[in-house]
Short mmCIF file of C-alpha atoms and ligand atoms in Angstrom, two decimals:
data_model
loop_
_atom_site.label_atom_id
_atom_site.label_comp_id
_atom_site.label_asym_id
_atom_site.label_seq_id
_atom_site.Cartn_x
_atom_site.Cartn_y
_atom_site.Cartn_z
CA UNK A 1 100.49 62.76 124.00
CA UNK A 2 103.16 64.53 126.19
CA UNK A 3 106.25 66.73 125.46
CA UNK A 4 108.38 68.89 128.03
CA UNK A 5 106.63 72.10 126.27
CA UNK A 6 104.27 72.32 123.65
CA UNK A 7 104.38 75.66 120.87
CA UNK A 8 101.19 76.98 119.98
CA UNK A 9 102.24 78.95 116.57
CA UNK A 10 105.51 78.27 114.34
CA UNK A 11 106.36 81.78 112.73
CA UNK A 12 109.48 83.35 113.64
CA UNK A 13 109.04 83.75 117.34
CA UNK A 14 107.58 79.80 118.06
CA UNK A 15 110.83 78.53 116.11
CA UNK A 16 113.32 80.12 117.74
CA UNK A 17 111.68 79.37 121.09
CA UNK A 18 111.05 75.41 120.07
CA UNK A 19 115.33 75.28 118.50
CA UNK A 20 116.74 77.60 121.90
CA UNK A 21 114.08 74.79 124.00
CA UNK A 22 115.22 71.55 121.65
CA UNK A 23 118.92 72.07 121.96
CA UNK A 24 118.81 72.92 125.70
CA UNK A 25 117.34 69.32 125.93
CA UNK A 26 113.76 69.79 126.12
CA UNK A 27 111.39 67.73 124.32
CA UNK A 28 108.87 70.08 122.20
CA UNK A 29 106.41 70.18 119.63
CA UNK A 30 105.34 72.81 117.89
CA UNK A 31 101.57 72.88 116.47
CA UNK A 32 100.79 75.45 113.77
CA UNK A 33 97.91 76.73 111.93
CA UNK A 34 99.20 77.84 108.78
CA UNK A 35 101.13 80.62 107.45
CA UNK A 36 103.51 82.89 109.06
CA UNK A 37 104.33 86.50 109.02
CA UNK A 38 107.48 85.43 107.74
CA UNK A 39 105.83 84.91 104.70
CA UNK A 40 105.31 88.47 104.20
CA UNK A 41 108.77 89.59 104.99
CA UNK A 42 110.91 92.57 103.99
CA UNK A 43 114.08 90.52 104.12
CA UNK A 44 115.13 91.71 107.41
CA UNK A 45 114.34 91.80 111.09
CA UNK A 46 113.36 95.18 112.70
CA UNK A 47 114.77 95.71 116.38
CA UNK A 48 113.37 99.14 116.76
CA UNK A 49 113.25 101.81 113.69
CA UNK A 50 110.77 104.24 115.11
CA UNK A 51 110.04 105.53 118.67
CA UNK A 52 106.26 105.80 119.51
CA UNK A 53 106.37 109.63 118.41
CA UNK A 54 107.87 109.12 115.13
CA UNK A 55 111.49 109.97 115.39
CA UNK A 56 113.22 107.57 113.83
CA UNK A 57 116.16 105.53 116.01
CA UNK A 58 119.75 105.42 115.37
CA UNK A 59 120.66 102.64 118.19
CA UNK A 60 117.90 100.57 118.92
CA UNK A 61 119.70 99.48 121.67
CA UNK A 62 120.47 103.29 123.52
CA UNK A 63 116.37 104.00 122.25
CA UNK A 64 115.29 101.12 124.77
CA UNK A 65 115.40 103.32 128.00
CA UNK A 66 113.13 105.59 126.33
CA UNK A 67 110.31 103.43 125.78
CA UNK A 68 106.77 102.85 128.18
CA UNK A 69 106.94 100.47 130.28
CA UNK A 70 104.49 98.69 128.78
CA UNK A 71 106.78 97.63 125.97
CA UNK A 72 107.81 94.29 125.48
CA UNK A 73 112.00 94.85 125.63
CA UNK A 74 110.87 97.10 128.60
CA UNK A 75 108.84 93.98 130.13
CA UNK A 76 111.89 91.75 129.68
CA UNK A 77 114.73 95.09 130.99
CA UNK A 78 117.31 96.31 128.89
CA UNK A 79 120.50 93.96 129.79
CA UNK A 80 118.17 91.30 128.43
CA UNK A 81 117.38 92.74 125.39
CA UNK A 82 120.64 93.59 124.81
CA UNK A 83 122.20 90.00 125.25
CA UNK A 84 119.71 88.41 123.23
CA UNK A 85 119.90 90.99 120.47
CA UNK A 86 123.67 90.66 120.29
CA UNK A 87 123.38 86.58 119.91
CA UNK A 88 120.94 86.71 118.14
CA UNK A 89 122.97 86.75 114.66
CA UNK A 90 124.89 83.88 115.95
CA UNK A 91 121.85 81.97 117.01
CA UNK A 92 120.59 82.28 113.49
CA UNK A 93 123.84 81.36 111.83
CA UNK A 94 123.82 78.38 113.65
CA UNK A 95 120.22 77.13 112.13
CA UNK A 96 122.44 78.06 108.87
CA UNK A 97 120.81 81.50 108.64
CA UNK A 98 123.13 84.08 107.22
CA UNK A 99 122.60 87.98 108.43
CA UNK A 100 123.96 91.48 108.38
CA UNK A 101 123.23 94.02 111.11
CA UNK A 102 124.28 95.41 114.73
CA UNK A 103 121.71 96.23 117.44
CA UNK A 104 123.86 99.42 117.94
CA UNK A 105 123.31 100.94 114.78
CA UNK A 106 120.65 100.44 112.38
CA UNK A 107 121.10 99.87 109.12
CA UNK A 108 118.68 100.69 105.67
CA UNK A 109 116.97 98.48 103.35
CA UNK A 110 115.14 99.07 100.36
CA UNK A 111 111.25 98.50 100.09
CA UNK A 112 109.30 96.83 96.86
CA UNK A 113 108.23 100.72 96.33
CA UNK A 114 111.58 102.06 96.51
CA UNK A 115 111.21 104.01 100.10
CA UNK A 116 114.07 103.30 102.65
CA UNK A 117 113.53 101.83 105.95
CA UNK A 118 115.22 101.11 108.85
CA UNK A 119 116.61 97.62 109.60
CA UNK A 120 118.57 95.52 112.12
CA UNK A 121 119.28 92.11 110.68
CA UNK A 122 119.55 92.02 106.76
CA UNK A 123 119.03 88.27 105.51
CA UNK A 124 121.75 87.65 103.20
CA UNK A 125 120.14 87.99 99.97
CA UNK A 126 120.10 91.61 100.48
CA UNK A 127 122.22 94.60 100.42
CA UNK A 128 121.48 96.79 103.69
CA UNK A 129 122.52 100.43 103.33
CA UNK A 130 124.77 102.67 105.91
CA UNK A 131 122.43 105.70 105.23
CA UNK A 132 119.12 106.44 104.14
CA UNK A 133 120.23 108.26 101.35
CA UNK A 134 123.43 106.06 100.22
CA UNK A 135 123.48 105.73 96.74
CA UNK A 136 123.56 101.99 94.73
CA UNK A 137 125.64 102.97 92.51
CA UNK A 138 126.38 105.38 89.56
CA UNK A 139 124.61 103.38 86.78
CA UNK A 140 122.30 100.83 87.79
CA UNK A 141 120.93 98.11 85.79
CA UNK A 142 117.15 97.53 86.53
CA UNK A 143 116.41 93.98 85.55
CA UNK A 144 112.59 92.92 85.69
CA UNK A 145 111.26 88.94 84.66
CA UNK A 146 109.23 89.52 81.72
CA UNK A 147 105.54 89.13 82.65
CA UNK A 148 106.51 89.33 86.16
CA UNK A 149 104.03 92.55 87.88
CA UNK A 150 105.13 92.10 91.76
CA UNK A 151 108.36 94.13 91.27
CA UNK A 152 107.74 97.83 89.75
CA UNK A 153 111.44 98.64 88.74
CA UNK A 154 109.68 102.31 87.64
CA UNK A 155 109.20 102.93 91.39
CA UNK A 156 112.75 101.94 91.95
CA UNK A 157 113.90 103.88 89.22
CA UNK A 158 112.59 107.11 90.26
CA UNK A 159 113.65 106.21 94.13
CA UNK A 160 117.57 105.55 92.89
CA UNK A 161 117.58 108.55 91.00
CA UNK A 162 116.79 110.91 93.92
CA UNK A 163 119.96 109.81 95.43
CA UNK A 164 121.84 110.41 91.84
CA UNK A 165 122.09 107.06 90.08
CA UNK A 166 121.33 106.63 86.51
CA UNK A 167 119.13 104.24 86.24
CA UNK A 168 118.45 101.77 82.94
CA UNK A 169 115.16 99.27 83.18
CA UNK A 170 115.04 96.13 80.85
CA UNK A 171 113.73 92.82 81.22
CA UNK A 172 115.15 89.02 81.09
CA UNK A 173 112.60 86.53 79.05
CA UNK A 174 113.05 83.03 79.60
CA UNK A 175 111.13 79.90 77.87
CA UNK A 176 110.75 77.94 81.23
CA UNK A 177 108.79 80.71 82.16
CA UNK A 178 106.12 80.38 79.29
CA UNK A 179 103.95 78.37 81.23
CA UNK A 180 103.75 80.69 83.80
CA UNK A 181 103.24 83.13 81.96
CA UNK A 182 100.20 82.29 79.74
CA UNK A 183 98.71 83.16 83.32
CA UNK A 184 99.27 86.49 84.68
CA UNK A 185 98.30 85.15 88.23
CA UNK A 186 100.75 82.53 88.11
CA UNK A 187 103.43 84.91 87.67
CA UNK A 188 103.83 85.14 91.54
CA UNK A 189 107.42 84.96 92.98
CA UNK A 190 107.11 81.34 94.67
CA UNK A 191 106.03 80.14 91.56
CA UNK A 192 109.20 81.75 89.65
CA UNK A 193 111.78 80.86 92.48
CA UNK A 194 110.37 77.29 91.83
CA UNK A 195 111.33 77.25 87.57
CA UNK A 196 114.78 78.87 88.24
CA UNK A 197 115.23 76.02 91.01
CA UNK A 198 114.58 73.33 88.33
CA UNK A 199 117.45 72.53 86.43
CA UNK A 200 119.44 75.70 87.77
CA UNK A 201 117.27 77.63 85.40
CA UNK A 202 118.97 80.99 87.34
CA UNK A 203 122.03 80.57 85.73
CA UNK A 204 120.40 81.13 82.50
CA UNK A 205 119.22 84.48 83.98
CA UNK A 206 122.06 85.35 85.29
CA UNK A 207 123.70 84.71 81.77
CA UNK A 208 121.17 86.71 80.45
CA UNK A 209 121.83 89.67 82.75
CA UNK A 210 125.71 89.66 82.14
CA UNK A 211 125.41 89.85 78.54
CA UNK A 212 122.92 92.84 78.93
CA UNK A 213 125.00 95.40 81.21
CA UNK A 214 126.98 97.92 79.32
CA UNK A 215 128.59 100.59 81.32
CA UNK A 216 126.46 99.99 84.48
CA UNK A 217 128.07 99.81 87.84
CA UNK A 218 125.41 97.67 90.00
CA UNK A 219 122.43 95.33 88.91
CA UNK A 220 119.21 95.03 90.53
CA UNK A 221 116.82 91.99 90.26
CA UNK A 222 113.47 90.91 92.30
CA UNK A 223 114.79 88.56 94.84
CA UNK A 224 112.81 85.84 93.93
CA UNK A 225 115.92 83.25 93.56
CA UNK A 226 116.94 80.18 96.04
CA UNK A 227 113.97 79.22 97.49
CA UNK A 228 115.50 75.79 98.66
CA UNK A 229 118.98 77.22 99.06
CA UNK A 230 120.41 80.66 99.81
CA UNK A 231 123.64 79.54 98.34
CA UNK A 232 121.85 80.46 94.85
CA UNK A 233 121.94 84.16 95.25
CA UNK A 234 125.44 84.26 95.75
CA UNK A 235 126.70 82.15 93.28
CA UNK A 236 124.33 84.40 90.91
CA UNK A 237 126.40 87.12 92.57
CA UNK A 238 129.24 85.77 91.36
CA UNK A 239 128.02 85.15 88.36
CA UNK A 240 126.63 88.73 87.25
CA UNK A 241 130.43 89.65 87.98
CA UNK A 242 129.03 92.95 89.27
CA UNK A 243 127.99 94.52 92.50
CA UNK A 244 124.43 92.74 92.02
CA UNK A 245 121.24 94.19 94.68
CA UNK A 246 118.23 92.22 95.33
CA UNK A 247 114.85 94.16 96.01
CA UNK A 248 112.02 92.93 98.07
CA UNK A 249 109.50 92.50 96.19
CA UNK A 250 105.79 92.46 96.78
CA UNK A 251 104.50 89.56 98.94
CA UNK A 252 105.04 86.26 98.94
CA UNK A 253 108.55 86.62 100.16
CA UNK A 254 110.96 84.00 98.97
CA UNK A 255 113.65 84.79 101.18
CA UNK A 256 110.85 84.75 104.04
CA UNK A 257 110.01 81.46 102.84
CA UNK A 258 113.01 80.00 102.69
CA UNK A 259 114.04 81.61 105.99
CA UNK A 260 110.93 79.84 108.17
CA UNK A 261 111.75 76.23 105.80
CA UNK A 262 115.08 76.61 107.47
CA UNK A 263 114.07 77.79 110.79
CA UNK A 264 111.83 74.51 110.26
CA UNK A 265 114.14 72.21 109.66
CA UNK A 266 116.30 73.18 112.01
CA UNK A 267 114.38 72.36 114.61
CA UNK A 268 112.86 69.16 113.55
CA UNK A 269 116.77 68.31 112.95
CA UNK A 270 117.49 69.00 117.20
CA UNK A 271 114.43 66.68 117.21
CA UNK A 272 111.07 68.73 117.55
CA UNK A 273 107.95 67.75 116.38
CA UNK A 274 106.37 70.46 114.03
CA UNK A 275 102.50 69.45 113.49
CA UNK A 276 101.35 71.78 110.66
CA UNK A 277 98.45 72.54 109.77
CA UNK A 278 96.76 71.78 112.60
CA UNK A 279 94.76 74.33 115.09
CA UNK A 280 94.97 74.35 118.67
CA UNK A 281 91.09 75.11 119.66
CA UNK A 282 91.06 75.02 123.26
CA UNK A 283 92.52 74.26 127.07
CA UNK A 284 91.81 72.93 130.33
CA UNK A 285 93.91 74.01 133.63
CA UNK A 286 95.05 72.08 136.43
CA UNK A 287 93.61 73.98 140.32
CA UNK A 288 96.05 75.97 140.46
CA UNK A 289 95.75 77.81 137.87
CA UNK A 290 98.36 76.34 135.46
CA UNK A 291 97.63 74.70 131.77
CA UNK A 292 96.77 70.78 132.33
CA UNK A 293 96.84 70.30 128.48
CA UNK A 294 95.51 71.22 125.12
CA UNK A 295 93.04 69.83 122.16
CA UNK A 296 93.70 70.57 118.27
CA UNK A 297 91.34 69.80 115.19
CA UNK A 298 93.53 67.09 113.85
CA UNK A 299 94.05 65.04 116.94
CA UNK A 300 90.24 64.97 118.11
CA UNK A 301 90.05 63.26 121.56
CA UNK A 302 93.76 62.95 121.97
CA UNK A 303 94.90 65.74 124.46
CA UNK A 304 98.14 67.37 124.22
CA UNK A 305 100.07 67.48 127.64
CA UNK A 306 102.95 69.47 128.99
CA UNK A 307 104.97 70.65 131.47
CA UNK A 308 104.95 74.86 130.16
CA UNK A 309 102.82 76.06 126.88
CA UNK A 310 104.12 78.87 124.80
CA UNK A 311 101.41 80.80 122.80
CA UNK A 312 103.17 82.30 119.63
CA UNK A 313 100.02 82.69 117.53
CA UNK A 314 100.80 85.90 116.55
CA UNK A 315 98.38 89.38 116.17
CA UNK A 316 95.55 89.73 113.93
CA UNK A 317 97.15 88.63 110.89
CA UNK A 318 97.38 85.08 111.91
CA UNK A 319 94.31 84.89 114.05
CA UNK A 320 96.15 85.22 117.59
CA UNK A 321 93.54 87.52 118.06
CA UNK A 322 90.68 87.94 117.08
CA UNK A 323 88.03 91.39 117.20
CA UNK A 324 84.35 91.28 116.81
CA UNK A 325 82.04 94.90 117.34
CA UNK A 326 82.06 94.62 121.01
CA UNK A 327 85.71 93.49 121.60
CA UNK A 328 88.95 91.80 121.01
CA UNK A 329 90.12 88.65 122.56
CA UNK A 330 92.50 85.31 122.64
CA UNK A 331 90.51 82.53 121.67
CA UNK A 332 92.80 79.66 122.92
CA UNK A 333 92.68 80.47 126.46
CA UNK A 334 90.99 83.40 126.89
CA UNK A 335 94.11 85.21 128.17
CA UNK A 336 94.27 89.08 129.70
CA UNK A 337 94.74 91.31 127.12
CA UNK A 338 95.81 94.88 127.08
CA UNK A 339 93.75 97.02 124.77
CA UNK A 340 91.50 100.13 124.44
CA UNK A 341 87.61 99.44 125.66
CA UNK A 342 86.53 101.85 123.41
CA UNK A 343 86.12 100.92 119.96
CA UNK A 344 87.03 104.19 118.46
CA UNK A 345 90.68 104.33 119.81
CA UNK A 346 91.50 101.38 117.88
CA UNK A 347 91.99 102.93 114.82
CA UNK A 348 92.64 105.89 113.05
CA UNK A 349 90.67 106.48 109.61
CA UNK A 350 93.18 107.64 107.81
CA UNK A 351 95.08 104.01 106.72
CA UNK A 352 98.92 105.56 106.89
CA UNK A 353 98.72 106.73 109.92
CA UNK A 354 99.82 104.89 113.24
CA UNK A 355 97.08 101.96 114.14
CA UNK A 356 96.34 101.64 117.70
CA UNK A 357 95.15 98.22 117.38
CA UNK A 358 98.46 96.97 115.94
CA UNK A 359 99.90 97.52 119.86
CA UNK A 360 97.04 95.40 121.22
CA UNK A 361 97.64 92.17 122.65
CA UNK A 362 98.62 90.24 125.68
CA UNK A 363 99.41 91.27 129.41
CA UNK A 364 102.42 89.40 130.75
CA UNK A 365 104.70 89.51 133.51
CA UNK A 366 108.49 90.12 133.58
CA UNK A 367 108.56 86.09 133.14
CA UNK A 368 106.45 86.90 130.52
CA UNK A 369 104.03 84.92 131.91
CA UNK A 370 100.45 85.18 130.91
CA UNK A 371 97.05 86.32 133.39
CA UNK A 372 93.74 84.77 132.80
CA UNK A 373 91.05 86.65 134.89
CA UNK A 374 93.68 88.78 136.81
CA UNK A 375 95.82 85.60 138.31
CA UNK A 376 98.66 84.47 136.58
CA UNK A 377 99.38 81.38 134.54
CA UNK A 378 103.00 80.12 135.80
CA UNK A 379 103.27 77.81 133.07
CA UNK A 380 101.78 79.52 129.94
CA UNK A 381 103.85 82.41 128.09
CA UNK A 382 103.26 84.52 125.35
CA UNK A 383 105.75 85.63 122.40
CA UNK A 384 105.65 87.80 119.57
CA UNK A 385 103.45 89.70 118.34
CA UNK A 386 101.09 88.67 120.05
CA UNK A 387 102.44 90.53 123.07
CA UNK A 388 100.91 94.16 123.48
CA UNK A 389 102.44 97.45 124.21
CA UNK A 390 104.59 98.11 121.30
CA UNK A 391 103.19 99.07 117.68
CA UNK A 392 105.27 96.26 115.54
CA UNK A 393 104.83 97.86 112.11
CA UNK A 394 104.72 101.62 113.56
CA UNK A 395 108.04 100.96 114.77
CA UNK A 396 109.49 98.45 113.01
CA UNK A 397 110.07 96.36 115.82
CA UNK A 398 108.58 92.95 114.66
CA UNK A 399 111.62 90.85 114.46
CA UNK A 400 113.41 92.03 117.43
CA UNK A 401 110.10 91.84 119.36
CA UNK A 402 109.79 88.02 118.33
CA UNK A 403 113.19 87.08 118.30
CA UNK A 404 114.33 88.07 121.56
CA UNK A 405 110.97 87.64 123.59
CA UNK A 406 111.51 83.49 122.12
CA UNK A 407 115.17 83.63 123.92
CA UNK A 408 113.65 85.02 127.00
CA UNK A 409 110.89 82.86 127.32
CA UNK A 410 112.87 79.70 126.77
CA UNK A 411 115.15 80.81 129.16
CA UNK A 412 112.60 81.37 131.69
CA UNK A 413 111.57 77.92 131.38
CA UNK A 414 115.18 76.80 130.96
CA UNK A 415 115.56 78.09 134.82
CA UNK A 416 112.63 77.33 136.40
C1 FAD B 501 102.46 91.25 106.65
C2 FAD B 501 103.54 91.40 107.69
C3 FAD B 501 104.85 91.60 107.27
C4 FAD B 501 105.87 91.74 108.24
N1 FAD B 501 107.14 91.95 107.83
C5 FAD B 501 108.12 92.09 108.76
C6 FAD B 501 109.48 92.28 108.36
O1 FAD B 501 109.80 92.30 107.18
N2 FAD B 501 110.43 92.43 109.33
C7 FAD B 501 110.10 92.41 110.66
O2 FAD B 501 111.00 92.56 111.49
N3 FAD B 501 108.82 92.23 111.04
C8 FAD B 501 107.83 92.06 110.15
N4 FAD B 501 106.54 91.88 110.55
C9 FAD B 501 106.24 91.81 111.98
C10 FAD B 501 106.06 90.32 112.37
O3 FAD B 501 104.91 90.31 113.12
C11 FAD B 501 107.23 89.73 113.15
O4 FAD B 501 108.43 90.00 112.50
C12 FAD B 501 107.22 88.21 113.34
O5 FAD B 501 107.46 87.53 112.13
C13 FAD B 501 105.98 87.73 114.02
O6 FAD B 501 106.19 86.37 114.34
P1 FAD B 501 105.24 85.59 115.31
O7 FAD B 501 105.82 84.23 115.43
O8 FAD B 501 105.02 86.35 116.55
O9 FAD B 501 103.79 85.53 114.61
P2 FAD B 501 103.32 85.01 113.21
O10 FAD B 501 104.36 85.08 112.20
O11 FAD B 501 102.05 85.74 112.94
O12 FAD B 501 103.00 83.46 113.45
C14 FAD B 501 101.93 83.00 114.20
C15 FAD B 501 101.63 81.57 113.77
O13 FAD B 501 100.69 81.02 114.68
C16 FAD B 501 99.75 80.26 113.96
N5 FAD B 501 98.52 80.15 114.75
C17 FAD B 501 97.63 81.14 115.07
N6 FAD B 501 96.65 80.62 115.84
C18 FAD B 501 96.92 79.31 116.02
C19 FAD B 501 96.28 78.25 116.71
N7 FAD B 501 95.14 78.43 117.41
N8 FAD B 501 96.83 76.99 116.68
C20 FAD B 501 97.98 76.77 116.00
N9 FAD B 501 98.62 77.75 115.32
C21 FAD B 501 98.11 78.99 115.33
C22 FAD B 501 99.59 81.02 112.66
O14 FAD B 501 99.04 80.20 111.65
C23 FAD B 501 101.04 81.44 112.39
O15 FAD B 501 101.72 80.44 111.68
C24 FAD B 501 105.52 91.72 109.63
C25 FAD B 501 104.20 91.51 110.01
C26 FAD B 501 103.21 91.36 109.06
C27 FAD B 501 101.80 91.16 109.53
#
């Protein structure tokens, strides 16, 4: 089998490297293990929230300058960050994607637990703040899913009341969610997003909600609605008749979901072939040092072949890397990595505090071309968070990190 370039990984950053590749005319596939990272998400993408030493940034986009030179948007140099940040909203609308944000000032959004964070693109569904401390509202509405223990409206409560809102906590019971319900581990947002999909069961909850606000100014409900189709929060929006915030709420994220399905589809749309599922396991290399082609579980003895190879298999999390005892490596092709010999600089003991390990991960080149043994590998690049040198969930830089190292790498290979 042969394709122009072949995607190891299909999170956020092997997507938007196999659409920017597809609809530049290359023919891709993109070969993926499982899960992604966007499964977990907050509802936005982070560009930069936090320098290394804690302060928290303003302008991602001014912060840049200050950051090692180790850093991924240091690796790829400032003007490129900055071009690919600023299209980046327009990339995304075009794979029907819908988000708020500027690289030049970051914006807030609103955790599960109530905390406030810093945030660069806001996904539709959500509301994203000017200021940490902006209030909601004056009277907000907390409305929980009966049975449903993934969104803790006391956190969010107590969190909307430090900023002065008056907060009011009920819950919405529905029939169709019976079922569910007779099992508390079934109450898990993909499995509600899925009932209030069926038969437009949300409007009923939306009814529900209207007839239950009395002076309130602004609702709040678990964003666990349109799974299939964003369209469904706003036309509960609309609905409610009032200012109406969706929360994050603990993991799985439905907007996440929904967000990779799209990202999917998008690209198998501009004609990409997305093998899921499937594992790639291991590589050969042509004499000069560049990838020949690749073998997966599922296709056995068939190689994969290709021009360039992107590795987007993400950090830990998703098995890009892997750590034993003795040390941490890449177990596709065994590629340089930049990380601390000594086990006891990977982590600190205390879990809240900044994880060393989280900024492990692979040595590239401005190109961001990867090394094996010292010597590079002109037709193999790495993406995401995979890359080392910057701490993704230290400082909320996990989007930005995979969204604009995917532009630059197809547009390395673009120009080649
Ligand atoms: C729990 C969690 C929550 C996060 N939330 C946010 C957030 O809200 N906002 C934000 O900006 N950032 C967030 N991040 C940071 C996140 O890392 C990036 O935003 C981004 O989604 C990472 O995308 P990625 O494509 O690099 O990697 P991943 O999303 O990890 O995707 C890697 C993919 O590669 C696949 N894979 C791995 N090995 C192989 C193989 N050998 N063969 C084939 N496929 C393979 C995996 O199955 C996976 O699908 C979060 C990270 C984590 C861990």
């Amino acid at each position: 089998m042969r394709f122009d370039t072949v995607i190891i990984g299909g999170g956020l950053s092997g997507l938007v490297c196999g659409i920017r590749l597809q609809k530049s005319g290359k023919n891709c596939a993109i070969i993926s293990a499982g899960q992604s990272a966007m499964h977990f998400s907050s509802g936005t993408f982070d560009l930069l929230g936090r320098m290394p030493d804690g302060s928290v940034v303003e302008n991602p986009l001014e912060a840049i300058d200050r950051l090692d030179a180790g850093h991924p948007y240091s690796i790829i140099g400032k003007e490129k960050v900055a071009r690919y940040a600023t299209e980046a909203p327009d990339f995304l609308a075009g794979c029907g994607i819908t988000v708020k944000g500027d690289a030049q000032s970051n914006s807030w959004r609103i955790t599960p637990t109530g905390e406030r964070k810093p945030a660069w693109l806001t996904l539709g569904d959500f509301t994203p703040l000017t200021s940490k401390n902006e209030k909601i509202g004056t009277k907000a509405l907390i409305v929980n899913i009966l049975g449903y223990l993934d969104f803790n409206t006391k956190f969010l409560a107590d969190s909307f009341e430090k900023q002065g809102t008056v907060c009011r906590i009920a819950s919405i019971r529905l029939e169709e969610m019976e079922r569910l319900r007779k099992n508390p581990s079934e109450m898990r947002s993909t499995n509600i997003a899925r009932v209030m999909d069926r038969d437009n069961i949300w409007e009923k909850a939306a009814s529900q909600v209207k007839e239950m606000i009395k002076d309130e100014d602004v609702v709040v409900l678990p964003a666990v609605f349109g799974l299939k189709n964003a369209e469904t929060v706003e036309t509960m929006r609309k609905a409610i008749g009032i200012k109406t915030v969706f929360v994050a709420t603990m993991p799985p994220s439905v907007p996440g979901i929904r967000t990779q399905m799209t990202l999917k589809a998008e690209f198998e749309r501009a004609g990409g072939r997305f093998f899921i599922g499937d594992s790639v396991i291991e590589a050969d290399f042509n004499e000069d040092n560049t990838v020949k082609s690749v073998a997966t579980y599922n296709f056995g003895d068939i190689r994969v072949y290709a021009d360039d190879f992107v590795l987007a298999t993400g950090s830990f999390f998703s098995k890009g890397l892997i750590a034993t005892p003795e040390k941490i490596y890449e177990p596709v092709f065994g590629i340089d990595l930049n990380y601390e010999e000594k086990r006891d600089g990977w982590f600190d003991r205390n879990f809240w505090n900044r994880q060393n390990y989280i900024s492990f991960g692979a040595k590239v080149s401005e190109k961001l071309n990867t090394y094996v043994d010292g010597r590079p590998v002109e037709n193999l690049y790495a993406i995401g968070s995979l890359l080392g040198g910057s701490n993704t969930l230290y400082e909320g830089c996990g989007g930005g990190v995979a969204i604009i190292s995917a532009l630059a790498a197809a547009d390395e290979i673009l120009h080649k």
